CSV table of C-alpha atoms in Angstrom, one decimal:
chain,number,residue,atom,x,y,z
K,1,UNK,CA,-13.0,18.9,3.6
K,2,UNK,CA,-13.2,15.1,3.3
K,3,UNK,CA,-14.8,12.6,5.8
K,4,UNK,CA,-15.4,9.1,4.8
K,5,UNK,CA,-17.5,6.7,6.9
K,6,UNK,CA,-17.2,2.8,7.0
K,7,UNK,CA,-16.4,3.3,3.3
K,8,UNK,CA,-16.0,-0.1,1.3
K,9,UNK,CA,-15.2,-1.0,-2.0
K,10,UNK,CA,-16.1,-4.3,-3.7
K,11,UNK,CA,-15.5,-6.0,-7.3
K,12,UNK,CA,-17.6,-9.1,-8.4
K,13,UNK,CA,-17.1,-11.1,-11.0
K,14,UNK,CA,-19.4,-14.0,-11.6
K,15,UNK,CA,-17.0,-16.2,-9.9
K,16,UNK,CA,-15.2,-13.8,-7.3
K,17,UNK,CA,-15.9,-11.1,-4.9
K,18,UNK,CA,-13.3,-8.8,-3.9
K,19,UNK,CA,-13.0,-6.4,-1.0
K,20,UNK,CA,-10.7,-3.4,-2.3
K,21,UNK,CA,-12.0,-1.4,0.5
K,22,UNK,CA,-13.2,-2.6,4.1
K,23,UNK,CA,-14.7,0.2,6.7
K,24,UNK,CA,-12.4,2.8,5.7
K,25,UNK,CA,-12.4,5.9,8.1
K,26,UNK,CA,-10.5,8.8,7.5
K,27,UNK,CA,-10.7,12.8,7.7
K,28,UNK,CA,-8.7,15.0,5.7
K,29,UNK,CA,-8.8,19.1,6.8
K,30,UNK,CA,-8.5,21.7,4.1
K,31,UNK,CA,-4.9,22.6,3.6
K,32,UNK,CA,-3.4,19.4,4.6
K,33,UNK,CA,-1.2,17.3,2.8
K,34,UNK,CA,-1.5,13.6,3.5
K,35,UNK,CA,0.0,10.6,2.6
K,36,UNK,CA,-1.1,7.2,1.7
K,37,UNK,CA,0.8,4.6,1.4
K,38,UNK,CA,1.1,0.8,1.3
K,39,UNK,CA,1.6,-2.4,-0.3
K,40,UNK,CA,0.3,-3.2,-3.9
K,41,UNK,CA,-3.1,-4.5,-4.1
K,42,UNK,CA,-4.2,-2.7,-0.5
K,43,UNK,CA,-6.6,-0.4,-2.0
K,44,UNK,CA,-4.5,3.1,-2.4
K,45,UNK,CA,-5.6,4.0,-5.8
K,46,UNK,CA,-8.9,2.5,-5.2
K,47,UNK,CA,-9.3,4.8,-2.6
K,48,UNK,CA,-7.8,8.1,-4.5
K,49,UNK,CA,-10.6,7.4,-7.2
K,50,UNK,CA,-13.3,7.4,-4.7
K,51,UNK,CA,-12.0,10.7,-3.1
K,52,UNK,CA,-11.5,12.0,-6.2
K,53,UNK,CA,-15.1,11.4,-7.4
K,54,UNK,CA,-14.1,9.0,-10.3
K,55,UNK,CA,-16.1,5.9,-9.0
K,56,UNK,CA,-18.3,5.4,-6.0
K,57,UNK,CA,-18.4,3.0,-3.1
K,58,UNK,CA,-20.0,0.1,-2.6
K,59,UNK,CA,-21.1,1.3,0.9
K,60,UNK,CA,-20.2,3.6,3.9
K,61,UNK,CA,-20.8,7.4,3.2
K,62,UNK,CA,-18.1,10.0,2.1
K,63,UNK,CA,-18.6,13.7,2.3
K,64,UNK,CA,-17.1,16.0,0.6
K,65,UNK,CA,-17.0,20.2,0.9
K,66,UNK,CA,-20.0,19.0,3.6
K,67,UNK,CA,-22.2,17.1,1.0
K,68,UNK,CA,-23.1,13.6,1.6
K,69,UNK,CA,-21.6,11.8,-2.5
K,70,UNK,CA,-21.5,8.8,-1.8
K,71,UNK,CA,-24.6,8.2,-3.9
K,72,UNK,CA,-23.9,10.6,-6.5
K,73,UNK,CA,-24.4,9.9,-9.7
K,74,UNK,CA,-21.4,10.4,-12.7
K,75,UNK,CA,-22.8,13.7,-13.9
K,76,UNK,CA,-23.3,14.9,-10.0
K,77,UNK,CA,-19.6,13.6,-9.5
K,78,UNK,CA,-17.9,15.1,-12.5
K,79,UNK,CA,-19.2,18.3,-11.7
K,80,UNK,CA,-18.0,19.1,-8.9
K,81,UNK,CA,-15.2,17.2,-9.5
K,82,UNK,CA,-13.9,19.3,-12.4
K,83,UNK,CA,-14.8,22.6,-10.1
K,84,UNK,CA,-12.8,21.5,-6.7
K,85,UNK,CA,-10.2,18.6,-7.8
K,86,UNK,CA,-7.4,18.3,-9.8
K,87,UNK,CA,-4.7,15.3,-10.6
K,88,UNK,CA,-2.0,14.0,-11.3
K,89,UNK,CA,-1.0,10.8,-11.9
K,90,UNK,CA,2.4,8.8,-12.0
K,91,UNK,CA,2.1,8.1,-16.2
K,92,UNK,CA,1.2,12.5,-16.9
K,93,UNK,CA,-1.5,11.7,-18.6
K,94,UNK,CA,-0.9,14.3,-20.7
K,95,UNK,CA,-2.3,14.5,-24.3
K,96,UNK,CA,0.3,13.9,-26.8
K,97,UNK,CA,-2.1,15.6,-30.0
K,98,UNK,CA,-1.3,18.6,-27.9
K,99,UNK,CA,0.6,21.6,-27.3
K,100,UNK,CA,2.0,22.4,-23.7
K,101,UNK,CA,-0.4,25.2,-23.4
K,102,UNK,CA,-3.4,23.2,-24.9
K,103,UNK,CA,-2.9,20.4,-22.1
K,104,UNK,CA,-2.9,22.6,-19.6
K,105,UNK,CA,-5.6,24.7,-21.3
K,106,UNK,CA,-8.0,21.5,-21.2
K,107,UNK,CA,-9.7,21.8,-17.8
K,108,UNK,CA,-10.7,25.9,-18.1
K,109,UNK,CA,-12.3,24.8,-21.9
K,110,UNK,CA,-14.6,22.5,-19.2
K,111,UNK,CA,-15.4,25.0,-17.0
K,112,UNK,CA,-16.3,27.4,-19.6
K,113,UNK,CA,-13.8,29.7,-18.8
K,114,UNK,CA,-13.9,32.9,-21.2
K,115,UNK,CA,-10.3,33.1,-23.6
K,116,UNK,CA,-8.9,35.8,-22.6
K,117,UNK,CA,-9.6,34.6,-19.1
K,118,UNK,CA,-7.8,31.1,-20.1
K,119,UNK,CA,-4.6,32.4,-21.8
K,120,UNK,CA,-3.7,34.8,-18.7
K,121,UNK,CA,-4.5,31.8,-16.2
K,122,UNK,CA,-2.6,29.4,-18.6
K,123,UNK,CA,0.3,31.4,-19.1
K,124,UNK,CA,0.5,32.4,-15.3
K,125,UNK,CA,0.8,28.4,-14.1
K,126,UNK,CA,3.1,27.9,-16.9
K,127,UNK,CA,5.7,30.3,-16.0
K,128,UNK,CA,5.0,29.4,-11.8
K,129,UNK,CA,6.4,26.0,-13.1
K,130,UNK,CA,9.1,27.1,-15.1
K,131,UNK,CA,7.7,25.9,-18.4
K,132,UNK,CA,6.8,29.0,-20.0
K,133,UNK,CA,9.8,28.3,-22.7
K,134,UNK,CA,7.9,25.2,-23.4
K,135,UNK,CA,5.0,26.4,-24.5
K,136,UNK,CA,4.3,25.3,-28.2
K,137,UNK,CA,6.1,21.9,-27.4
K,138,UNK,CA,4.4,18.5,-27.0
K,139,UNK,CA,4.7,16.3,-24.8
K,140,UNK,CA,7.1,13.6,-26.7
K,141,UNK,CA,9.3,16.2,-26.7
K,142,UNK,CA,9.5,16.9,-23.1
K,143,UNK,CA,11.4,14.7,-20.5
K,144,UNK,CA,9.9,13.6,-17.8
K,145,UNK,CA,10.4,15.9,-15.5
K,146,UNK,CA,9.1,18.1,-17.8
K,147,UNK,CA,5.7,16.6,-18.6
K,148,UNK,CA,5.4,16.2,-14.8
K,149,UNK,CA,5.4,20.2,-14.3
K,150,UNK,CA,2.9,20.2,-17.2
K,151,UNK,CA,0.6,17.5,-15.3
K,152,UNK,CA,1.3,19.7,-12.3
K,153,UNK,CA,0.3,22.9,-14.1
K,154,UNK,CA,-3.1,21.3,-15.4
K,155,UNK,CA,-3.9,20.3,-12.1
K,156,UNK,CA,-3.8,23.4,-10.7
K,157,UNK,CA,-4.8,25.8,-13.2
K,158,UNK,CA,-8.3,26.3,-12.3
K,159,UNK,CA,-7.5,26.9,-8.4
K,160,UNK,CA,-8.5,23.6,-7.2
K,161,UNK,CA,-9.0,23.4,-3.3
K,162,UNK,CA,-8.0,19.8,-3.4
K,163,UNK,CA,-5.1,18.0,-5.5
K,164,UNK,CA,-4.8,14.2,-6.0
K,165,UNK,CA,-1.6,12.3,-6.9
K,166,UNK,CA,-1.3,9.1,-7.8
K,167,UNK,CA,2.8,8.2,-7.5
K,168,UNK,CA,3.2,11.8,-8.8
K,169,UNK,CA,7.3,10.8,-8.7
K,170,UNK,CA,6.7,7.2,-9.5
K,171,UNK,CA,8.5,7.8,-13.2
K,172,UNK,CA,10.9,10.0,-12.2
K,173,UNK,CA,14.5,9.9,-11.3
K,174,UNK,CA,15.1,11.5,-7.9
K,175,UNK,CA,16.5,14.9,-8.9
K,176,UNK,CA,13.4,15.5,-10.6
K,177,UNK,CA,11.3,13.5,-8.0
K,178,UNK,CA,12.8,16.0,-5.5
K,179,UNK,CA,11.2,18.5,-8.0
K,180,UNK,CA,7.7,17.6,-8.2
K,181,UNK,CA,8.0,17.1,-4.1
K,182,UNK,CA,9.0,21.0,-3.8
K,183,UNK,CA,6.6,22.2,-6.5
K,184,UNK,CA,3.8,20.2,-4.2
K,185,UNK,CA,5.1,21.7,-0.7
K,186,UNK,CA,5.0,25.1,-2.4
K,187,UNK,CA,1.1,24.5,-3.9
K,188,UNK,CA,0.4,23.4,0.3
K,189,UNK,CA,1.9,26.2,1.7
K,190,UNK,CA,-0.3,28.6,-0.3
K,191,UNK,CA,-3.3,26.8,1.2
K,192,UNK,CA,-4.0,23.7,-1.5
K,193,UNK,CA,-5.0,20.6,0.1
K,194,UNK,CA,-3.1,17.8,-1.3
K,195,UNK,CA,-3.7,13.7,-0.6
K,196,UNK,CA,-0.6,11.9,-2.2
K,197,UNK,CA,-0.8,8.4,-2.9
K,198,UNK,CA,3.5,7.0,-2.5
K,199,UNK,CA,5.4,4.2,-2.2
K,200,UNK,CA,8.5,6.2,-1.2
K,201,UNK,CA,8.9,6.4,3.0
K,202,UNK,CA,11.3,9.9,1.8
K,203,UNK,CA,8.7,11.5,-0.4
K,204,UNK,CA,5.4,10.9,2.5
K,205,UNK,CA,8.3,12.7,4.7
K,206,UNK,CA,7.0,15.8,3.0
K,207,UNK,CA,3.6,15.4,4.2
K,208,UNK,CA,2.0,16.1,7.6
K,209,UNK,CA,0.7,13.2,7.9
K,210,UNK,CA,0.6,9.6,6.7
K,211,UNK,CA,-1.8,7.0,6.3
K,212,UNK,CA,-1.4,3.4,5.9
K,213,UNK,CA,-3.4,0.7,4.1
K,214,UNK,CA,-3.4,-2.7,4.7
K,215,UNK,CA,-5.9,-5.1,2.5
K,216,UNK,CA,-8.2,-2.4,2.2
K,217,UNK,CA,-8.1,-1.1,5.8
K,218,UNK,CA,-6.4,2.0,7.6
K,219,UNK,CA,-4.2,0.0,9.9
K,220,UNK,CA,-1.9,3.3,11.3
K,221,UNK,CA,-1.6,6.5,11.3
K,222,UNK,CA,1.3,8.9,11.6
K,223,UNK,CA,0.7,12.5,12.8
K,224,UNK,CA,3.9,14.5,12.6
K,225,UNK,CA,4.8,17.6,14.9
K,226,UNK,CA,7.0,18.6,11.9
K,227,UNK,CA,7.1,17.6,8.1
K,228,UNK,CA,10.2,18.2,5.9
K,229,UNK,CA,10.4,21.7,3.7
């Protein structure tokens, strides 16, 4: 599903250059669920917005679903971004002018999904997340476990092959981290492909795999024979 080739990342200023990313090489198969983890400042979410076809490299190649993007340009990248990915990120992201349902409405209004078709996809993700009761609520009046399962619902509402998270626990307490963790095992089981960006060692225990980042390089990887369910 995802190769990436020498990719590299830079920022310039007019009086700095800085390498986020240096010859970055990694493969991710459909229905995996990887972790990447590291320091602050290595390049994680750097990396997560380049996979996720929010910004593009500075060099190297990435393919994705066996097209070369790397060279894409924003309209190229956001639509077949809002076809095949779907995030979530550590702050929700959620839209407070709106409802439950309206949040995790939003990405089916941008792929021109037809109502009817919307409210029966809506309402099914929102009762597999155990927020059906919270419908009609927004999110100020969720906690944040809550909002979280709405994020999660948005995310996956439009059967996304491939789910981003950006510290998906990182504002969370750990009964309700433990949540999110077993809402994302379930989404991998049935066949979602899922790269997890984590500062927590016990949360990446969860995926098959883990990556690490060091100043904008892959320095190890962990394979596991087993991951924790």
């Amino acid at each position: 599903m995802i190769k990436t080739v020498n990719l590299k990342k830079l920022y310039t200023t007019e009086e700095v250059e800085t390498t986020a990313l240096n010859s970055v090489n990694i493969e991710v198969k459909q229905g995996e669920f990887v972790a990447i983890m590291g320091p602050s400042g290595c390049g994680k979410s750097t990396l997560l917005n380049i996979l996720g076809l929010l910004d593009n490299p500075s060099g190297g190649e990435y393919h994705f679903l066996d097209q070369e993007v790397s060279k894409y340009s924003e309209r190229e990248r956001s639509n077949l971004r809002k076809e095949n990915i779907g995030f979530i990120f550590q702050s929700f992201n959620l839209i407070d002018e709106l409802t439950v349902y309206e949040n995790v409405e939003l990405p089916l209004l941008y792929l021109g999904v037809p109502a009817a078709d919307r409210k029966k996809k809506v309402n099914t993700v929102l009762e597999r997340m155990g927020i059906m009761h919270r419908t009609n609520h927004f999110p100020q009046q969720l906690s944040g476990g809550q909002q979280q399962r709405v994020a999660v619902a948005r995310a996956v509402v439009g059967g996304q092959k491939l789910i981003l998270a950006d510290e998906p626990t990182g504002n969370l307490d750990s009964t309700h981290g433990d949540e999110v963790m077993n809402m994302l095992t379930q989404l991998h089981e049935e066949g979602t492909t899922i790269i997890m960006v984590t500062h927590s060692p016990s949360y990446a225990e969860y995926c098959q795999r883990i990556i690490h980042l060091f100043d904008g390089h892959v320095v190890t990887e962990n394979i596991k024979d087993s991951f924790r369910v």
